Tab-separated table of C-alpha atoms in Angstrom:
chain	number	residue	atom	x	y	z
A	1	UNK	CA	-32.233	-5.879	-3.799
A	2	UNK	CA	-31.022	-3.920	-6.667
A	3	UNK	CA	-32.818	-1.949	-8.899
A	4	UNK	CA	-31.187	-3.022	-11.992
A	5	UNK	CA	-31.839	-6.641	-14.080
A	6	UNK	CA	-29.730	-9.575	-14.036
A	7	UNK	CA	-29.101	-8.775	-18.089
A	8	UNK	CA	-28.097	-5.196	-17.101
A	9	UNK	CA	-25.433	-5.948	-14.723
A	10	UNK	CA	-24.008	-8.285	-16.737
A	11	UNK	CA	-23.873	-6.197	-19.582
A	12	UNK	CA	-22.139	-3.994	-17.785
A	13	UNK	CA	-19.569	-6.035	-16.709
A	14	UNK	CA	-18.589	-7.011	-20.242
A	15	UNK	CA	-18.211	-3.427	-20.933
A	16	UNK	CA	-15.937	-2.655	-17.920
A	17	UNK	CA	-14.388	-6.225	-19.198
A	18	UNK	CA	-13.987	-4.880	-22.610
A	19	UNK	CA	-12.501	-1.340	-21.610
A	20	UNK	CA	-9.642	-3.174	-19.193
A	21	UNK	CA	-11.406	-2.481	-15.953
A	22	UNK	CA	-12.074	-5.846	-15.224
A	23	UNK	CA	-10.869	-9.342	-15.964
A	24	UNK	CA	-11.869	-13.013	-15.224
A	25	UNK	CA	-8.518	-14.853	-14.339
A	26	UNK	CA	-10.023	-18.246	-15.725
A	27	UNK	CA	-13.174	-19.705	-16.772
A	28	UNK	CA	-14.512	-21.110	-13.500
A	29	UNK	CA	-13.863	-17.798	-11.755
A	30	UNK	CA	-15.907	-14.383	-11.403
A	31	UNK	CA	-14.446	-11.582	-12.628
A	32	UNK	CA	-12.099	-8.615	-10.928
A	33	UNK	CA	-10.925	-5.728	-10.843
A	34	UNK	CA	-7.553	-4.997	-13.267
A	35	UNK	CA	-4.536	-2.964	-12.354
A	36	UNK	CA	-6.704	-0.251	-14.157
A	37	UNK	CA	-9.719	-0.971	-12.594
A	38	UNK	CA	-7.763	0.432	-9.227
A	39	UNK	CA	-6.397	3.155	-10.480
A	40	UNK	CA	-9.693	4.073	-11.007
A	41	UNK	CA	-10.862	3.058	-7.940
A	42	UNK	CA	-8.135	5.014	-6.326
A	43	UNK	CA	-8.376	8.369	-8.535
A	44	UNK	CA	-12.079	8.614	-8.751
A	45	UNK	CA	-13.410	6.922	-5.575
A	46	UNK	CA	-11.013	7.296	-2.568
A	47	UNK	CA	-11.177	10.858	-1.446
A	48	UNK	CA	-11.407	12.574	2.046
A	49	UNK	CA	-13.682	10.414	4.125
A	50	UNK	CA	-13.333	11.786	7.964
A	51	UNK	CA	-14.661	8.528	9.125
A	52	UNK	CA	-12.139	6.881	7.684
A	53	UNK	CA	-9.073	8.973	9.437
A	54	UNK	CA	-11.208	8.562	12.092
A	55	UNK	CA	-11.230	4.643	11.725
A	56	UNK	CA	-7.474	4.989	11.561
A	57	UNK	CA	-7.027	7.210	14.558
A	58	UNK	CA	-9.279	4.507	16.194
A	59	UNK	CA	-6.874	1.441	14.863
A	60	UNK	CA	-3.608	3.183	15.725
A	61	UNK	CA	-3.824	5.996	18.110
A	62	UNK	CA	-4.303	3.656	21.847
A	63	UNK	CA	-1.686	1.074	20.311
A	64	UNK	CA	1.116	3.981	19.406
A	65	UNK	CA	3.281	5.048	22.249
A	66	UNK	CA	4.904	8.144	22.461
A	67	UNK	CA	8.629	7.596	21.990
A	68	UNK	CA	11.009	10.387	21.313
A	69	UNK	CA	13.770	8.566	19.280
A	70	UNK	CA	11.887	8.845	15.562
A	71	UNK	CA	13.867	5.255	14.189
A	72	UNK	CA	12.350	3.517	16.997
A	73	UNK	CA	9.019	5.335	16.870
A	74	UNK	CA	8.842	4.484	13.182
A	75	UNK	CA	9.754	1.146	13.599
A	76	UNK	CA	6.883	0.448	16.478
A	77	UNK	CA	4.148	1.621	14.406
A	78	UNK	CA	5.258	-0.271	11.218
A	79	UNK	CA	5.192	-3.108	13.355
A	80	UNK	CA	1.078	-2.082	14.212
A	81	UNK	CA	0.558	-1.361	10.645
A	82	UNK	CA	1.431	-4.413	9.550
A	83	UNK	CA	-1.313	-6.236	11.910
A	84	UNK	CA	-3.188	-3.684	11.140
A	85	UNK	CA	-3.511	-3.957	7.108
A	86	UNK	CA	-2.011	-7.681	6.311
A	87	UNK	CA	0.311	-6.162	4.231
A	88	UNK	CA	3.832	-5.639	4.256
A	89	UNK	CA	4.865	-2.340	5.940
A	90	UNK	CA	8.604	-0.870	5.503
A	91	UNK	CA	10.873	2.132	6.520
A	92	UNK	CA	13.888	3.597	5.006
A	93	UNK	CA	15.629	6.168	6.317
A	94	UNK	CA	19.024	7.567	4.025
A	95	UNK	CA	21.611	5.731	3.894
A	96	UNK	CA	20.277	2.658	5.774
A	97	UNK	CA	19.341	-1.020	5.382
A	98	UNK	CA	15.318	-0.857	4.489
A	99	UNK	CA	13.268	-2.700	7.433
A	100	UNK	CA	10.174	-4.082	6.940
A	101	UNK	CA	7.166	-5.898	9.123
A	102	UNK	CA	4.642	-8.095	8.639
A	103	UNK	CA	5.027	-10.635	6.075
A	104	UNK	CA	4.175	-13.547	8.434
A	105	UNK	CA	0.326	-11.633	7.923
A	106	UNK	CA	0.928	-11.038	4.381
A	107	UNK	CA	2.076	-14.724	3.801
A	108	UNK	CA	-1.528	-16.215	5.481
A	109	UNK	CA	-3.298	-14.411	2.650
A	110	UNK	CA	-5.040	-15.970	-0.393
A	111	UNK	CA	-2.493	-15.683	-3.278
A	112	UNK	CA	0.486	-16.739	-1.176
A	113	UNK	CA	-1.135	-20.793	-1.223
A	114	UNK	CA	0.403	-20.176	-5.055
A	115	UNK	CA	4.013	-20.542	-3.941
A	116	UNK	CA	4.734	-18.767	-7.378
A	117	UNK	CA	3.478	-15.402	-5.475
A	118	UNK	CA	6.033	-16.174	-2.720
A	119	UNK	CA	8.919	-16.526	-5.113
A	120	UNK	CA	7.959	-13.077	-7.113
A	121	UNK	CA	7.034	-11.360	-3.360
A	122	UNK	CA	10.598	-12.680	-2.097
A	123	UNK	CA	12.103	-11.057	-5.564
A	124	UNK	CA	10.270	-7.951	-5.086
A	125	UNK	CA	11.586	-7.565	-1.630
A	126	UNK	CA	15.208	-8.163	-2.596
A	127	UNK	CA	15.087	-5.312	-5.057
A	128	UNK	CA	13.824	-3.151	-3.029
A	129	UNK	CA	16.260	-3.664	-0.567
A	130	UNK	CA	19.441	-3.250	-3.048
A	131	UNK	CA	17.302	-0.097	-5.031
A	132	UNK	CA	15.156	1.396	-2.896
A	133	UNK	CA	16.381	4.850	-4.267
A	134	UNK	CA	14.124	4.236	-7.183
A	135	UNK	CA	11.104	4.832	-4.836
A	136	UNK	CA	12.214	8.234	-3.351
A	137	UNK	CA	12.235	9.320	-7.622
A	138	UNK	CA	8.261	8.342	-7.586
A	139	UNK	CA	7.169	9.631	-4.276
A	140	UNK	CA	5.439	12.948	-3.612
A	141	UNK	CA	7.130	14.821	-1.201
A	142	UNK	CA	4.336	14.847	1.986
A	143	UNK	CA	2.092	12.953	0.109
A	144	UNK	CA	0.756	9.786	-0.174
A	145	UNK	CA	1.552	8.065	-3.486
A	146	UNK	CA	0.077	4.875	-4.539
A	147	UNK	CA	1.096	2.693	-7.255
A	148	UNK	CA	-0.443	-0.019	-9.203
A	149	UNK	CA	1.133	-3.042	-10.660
A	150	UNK	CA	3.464	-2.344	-13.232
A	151	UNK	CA	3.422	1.756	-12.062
A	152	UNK	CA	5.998	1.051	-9.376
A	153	UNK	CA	9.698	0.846	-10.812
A	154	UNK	CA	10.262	-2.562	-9.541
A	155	UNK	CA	9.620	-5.425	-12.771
A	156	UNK	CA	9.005	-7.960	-10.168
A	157	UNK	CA	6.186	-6.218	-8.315
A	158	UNK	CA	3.664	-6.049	-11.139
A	159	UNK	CA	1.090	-8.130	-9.082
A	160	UNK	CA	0.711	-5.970	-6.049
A	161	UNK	CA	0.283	-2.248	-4.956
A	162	UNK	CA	2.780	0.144	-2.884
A	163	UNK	CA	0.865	2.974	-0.559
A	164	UNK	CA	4.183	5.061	-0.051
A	165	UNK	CA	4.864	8.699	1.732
A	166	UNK	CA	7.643	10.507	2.446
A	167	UNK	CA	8.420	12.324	5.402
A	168	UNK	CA	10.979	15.224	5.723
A	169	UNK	CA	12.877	15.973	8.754
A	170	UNK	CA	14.569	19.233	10.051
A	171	UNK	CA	18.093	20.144	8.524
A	172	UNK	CA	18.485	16.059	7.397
A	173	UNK	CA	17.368	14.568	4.048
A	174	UNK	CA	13.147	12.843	3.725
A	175	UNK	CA	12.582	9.502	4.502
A	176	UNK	CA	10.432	7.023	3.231
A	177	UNK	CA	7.322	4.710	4.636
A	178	UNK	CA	4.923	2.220	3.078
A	179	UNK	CA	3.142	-0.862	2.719
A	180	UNK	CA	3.334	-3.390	0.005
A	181	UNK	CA	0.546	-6.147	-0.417
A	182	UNK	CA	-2.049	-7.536	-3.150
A	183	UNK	CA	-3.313	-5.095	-5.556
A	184	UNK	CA	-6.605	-6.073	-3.880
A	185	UNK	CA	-5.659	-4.372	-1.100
A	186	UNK	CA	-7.457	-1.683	0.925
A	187	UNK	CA	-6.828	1.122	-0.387
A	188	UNK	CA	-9.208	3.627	1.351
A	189	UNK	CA	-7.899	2.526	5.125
A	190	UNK	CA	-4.372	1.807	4.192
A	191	UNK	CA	-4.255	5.402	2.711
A	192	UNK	CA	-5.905	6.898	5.543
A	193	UNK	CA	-3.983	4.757	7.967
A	194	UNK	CA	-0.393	6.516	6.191
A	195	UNK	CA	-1.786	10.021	6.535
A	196	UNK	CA	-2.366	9.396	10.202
A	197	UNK	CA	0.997	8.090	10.792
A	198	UNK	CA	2.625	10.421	8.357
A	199	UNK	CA	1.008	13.038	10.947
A	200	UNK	CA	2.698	11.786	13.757
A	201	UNK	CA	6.080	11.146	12.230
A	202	UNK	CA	5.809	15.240	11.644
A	203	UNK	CA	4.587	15.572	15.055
A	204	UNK	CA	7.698	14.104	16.525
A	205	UNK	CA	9.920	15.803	13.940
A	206	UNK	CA	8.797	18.798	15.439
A	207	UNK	CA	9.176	17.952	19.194
């Protein structure tokens, strides 16, 4: 039970309504979090958590096998991640055709009944593909990067989230790895789930 009153927490929420941290989509729904509302989930509320790496070590590290040619590695554990968050995950390395797994999970999810989400998913995807240059501009180097609705450079993804990181390989240019799925999204796993694999991309960069 909480310790706060009905007329409390709903004063609240028309505060965190009124300051763009929440929003009710239509009248017969409750409300949810904004594209701001994330970001502040994300910059205030998603920090080190060792149980979560360890969560993700748990999820990936018995499915991932050891394979010494880093394209196919990559391309086997975007192929778990994808299971393993329902989003979309993706690879590019320079100068290649961007890959990408999982939208068969990301397609069984709740906004994709609205076939208008498919359309603007399918559009988002198809940019990418042609400019996916425009990510490397916004990614920390070695980092994980996440961004929110209309923060990525892509018009047509204002309604969902990238969790991107780049990974930088001896005497050869960086290459990039995400997911892409609902602003809703995880964020707390699917971050901790690209610092594990970022780890092991580096790992085999260094074998």
């Amino acid at each position: 039970r909480l310790p706060w009153s009905s007329a409390t927490i709903r004063n609240d929420l028309l505060e965190l309504e009124e300051e763009g941290y929440l929003e009710q989509p239509h009248h017969a729904a409750g409300r949810v979090p904004t594209a701001l509302g994330y970001r502040y989930f994300v910059d205030y509320l998603v920090g080190e958590d060792g149980g979560v790496l360890r969560v993700a070590e748990k999820l990936l590290g018995g499915e991932i096998r050891r394979i010494s040619d880093l394209h196919l590695f990559v391309r086997q554990v975007a192929e778990i991640l994808a299971s393993a968050t329902r989003t979309v995950s993706f690879g590019v390395f320079p100068d290649e055709t961007p890959f990408f797994y999982g939208l068969g999970e990301l397609f069984g999810e709740p906004e994709f009944q609205d076939f208008s989400y498919v359309k603007s998913f399918g559009r988002l995807i198809d940019r990418l593909q042609d400019e996916y240059e425009d990510l490397f501009e916004v990614a920390q180097p070695n980092r994980i990067t996440v961004l929110i609705g209309r923060e990525n450079p892509f018009p047509e993804g204002e309604d969902y989230s990238l969790v991107i990181t780049t990974v930088s390989r001896p005497r050869t240019k960086e290459f990039l790895f995400g997911l892409i799925g609902p602003q809703r999204m995880d964020y707390s796993k699917n971050q901790a789930l690209l610092e594990y694999c970022q780890a092991r991309f580096e790992n085999i960069n260094r074998s």
